[in-house]
Coordinates of C-alpha atoms in Angstrom, one line a residue:
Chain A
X15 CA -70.0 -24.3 33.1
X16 CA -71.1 -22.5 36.4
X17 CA -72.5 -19.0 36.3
X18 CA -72.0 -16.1 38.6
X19 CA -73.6 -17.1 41.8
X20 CA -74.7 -14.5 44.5
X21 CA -75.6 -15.4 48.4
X22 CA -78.0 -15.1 50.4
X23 CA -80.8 -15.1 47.8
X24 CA -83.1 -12.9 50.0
X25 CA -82.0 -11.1 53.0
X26 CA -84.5 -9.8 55.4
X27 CA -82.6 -6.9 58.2
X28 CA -83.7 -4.6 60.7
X29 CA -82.4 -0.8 60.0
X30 CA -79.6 -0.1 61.3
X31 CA -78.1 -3.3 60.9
X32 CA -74.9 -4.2 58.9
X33 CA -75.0 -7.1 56.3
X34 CA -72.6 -8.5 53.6
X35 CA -73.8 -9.6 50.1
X36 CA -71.4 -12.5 48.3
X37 CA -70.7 -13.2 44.7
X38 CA -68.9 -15.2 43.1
X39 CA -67.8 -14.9 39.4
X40 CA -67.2 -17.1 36.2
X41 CA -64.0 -18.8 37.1
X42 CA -61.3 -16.6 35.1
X43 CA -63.6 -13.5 34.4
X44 CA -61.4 -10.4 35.6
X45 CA -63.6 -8.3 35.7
X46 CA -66.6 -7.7 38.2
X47 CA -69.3 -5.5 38.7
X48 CA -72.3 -4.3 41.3
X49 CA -75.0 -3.3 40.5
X50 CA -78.6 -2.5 42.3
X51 CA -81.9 -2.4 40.9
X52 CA -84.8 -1.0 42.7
X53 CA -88.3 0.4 41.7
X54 CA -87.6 3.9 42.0
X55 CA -83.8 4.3 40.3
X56 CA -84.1 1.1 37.8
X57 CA -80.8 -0.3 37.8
X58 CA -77.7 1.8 38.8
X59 CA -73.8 1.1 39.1
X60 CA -72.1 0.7 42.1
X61 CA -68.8 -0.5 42.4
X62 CA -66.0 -2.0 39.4
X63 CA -63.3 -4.3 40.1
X64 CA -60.4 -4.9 37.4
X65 CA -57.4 -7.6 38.5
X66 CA -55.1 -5.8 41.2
X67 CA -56.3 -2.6 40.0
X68 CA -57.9 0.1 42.3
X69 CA -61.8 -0.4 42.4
X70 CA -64.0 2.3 40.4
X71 CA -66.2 3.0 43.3
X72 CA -67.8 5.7 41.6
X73 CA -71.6 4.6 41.5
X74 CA -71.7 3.7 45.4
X75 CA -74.6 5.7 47.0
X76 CA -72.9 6.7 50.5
X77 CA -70.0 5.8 52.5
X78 CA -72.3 3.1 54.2
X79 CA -71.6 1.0 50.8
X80 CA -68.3 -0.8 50.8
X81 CA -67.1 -3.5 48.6
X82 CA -63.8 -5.8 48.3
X83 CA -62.7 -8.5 46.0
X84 CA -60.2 -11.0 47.7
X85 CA -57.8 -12.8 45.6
X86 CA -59.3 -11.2 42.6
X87 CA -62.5 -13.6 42.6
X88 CA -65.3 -13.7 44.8
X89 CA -66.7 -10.5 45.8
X90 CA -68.3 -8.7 49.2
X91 CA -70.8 -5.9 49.4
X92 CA -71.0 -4.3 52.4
X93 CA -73.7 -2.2 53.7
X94 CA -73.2 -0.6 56.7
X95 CA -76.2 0.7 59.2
X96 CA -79.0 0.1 56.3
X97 CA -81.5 2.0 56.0
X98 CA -85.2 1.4 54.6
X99 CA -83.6 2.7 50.8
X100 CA -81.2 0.3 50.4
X101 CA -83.9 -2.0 50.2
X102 CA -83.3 -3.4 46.2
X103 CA -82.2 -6.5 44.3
X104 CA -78.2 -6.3 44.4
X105 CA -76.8 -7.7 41.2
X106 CA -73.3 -8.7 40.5
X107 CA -71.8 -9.9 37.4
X108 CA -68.5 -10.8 35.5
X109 CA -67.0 -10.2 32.6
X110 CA -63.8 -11.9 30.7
X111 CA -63.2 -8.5 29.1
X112 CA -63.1 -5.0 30.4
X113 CA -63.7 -2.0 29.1
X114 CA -66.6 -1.4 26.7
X115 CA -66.5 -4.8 24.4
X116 CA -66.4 -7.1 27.2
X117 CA -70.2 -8.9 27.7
X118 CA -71.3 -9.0 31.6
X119 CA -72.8 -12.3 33.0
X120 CA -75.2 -11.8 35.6
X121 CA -76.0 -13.5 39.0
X122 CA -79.6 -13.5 39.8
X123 CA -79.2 -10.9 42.9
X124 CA -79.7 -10.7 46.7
X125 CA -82.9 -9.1 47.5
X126 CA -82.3 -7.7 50.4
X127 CA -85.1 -5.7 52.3
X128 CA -84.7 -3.5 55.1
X129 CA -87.3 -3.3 57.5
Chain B
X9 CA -73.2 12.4 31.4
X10 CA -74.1 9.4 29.7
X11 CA -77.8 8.1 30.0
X12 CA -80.3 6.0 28.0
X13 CA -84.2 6.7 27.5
X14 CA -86.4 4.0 26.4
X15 CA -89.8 4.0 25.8
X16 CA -92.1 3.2 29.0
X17 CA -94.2 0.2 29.0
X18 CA -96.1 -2.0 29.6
X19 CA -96.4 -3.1 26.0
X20 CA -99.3 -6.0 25.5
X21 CA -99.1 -7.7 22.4
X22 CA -101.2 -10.3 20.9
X23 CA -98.3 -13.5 19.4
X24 CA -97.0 -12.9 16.2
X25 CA -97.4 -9.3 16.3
X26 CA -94.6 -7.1 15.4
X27 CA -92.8 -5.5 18.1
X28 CA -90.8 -2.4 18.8
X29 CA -89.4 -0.7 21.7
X30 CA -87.5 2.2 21.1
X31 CA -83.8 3.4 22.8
X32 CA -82.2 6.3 22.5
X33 CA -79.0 7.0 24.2
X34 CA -76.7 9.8 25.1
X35 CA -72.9 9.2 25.0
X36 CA -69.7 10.6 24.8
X37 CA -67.8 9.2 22.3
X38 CA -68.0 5.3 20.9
X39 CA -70.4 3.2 23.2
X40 CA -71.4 0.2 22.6
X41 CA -75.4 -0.9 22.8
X42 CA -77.0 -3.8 24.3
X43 CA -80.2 -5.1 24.9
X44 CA -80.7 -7.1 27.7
X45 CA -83.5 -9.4 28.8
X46 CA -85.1 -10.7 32.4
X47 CA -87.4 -13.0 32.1
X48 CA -89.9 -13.5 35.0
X49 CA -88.2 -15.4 37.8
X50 CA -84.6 -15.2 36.8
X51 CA -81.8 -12.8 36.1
X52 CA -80.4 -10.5 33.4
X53 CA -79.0 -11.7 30.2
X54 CA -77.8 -10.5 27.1
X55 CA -79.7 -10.3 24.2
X56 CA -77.7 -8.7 21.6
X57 CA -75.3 -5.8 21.5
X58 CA -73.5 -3.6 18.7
X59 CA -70.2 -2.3 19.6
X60 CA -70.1 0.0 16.6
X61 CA -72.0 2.4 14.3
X62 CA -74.6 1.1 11.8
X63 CA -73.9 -2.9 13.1
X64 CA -76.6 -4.4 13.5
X65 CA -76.6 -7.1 16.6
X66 CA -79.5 -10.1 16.4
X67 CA -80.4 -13.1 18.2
X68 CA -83.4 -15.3 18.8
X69 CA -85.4 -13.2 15.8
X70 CA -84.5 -10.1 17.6
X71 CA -82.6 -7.1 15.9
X72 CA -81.2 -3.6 17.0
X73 CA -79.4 -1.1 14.3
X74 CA -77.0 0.9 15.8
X75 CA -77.6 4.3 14.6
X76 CA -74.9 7.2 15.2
X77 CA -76.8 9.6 13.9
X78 CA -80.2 9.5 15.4
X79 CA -78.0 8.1 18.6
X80 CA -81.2 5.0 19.0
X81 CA -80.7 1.0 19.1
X82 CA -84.4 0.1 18.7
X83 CA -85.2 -3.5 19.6
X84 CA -87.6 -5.0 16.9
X85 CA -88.6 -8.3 16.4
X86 CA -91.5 -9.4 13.5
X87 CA -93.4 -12.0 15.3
X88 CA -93.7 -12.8 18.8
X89 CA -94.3 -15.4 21.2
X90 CA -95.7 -15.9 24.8
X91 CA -92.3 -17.1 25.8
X92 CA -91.0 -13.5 24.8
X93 CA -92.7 -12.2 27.7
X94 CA -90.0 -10.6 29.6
X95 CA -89.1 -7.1 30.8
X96 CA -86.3 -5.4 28.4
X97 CA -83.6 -3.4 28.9
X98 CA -81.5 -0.9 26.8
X99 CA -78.1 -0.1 27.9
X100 CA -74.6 1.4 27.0
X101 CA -71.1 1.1 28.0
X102 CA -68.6 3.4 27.5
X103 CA -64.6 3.8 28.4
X104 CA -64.7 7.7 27.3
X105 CA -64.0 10.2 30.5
X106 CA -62.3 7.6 32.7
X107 CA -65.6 5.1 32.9
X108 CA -64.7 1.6 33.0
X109 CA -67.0 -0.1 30.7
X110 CA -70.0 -0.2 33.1
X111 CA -73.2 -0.6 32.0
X112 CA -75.8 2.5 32.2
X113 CA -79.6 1.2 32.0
X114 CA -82.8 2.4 30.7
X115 CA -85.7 1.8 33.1
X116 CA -86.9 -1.3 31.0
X117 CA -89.8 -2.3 29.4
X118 CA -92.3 -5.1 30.5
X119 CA -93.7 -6.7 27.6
X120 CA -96.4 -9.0 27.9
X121 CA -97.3 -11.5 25.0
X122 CA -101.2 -12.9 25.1
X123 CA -101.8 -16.0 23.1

């Protein structure tokens, strides 16, 4: 069956612009995860989602991050007013099962550089 | 908080030599252990994980022991190949303090199998 999926697959931006990163889980996974990896911080936490449940948006860097999940499927990162450090390979993945037990399913990422 | 350390490469192997990359983790509670792989060119994926002490988790001739008591997962595998050639990654999830299951990372480890 289909995997996660993540659009664009590169995104090239000026600083100071605003773009959105899409992802769209394994059909029936209820759970859904960001996640960014760069050179300097290795791969960090950003945001949870969990059914109709309030995100755990614990991991997000700044108030410039935002994130929604519409209809409890596909997934949007925003970044607002980027700046040269967000540059990084944002990953999203899915999982059937929350919690601890559940085994995540990654996209293969939106590298997104900021210029 | 929680956090995972594992052991900085690059690691260069010649094939069938035996490999080890050490993890050690720091937790609160009951994690559970993964290792994940990302091969060049395409995105993460699990390996094997252990949600529990002294299990052991294996796949593709790959094996970790989860160990309570010296809190480590070390990846080992007897012989490897070229196609091994990857960068690994060590991780824990927790539900202990209000986390929801997300995955914490150590910084990975590029191994690189000569022929």
């Amino acid at each position: 069956g289909a995997g996660v999926s993540q659009s664009p697959s590169n995104k090239v931006t000026e600083k100071g612009k605003d773009v959105e990163l899409r992802c769209d889980p394994i059909s029936g996974h209820t759970a859904l995860y960001w996640y960014r990896q760069s050179l300097g911080q290795g791969l960090e936490f950003l945001i949870y989602f969990q059914g109709n449940s309030a995100p755990d948006k614990s991991g997000l860097p700044s108030d410039r991050f935002s994130a929604e999940r519409t209809g409890g499927s596909v997934s949007t990162l925003t970044i607002q007013r980027t700046q040269q450090e967000d540059s990084a390979v944002y990953l999203c993945a899915s999982s059937f099962l929350s919690g601890r037990r559940g085994e995540q399913f990654f996209g293969p990422g939106t590298r997104l550089t900021v210029l | 908080g929680n956090s995972v350390t594992q052991m900085e490469g690059p690691v260069t192997l010649s094939e069938e030599a035996f490999l080890t990359i050490n993890c050690t983790y720091t937790a609160t509670g009951y994690p559970s252990l993964f290792w994940y792989v990302q091969y060049p060119g395409e995105g993460l994926q699990l390996l094997l994980k252990a949600t529990k002490a002294d299990d052991k988790g294996s796949n593709k001739g790959f094996e970790a022991t989860y160990r309570k008591e010296t809190t480590s997962f070390h990846l080992e595998k007897g012989s490897v190949q070229v196609s091994d050639s990857a960068v690994y990654f060590c991780a824990l999830s927790s539900t202990y303090g209000g986390s929801q299951g997300n995955l914490i990372f150590g910084k990975g480890t590029k191994l690189s199998v000569k022929p």
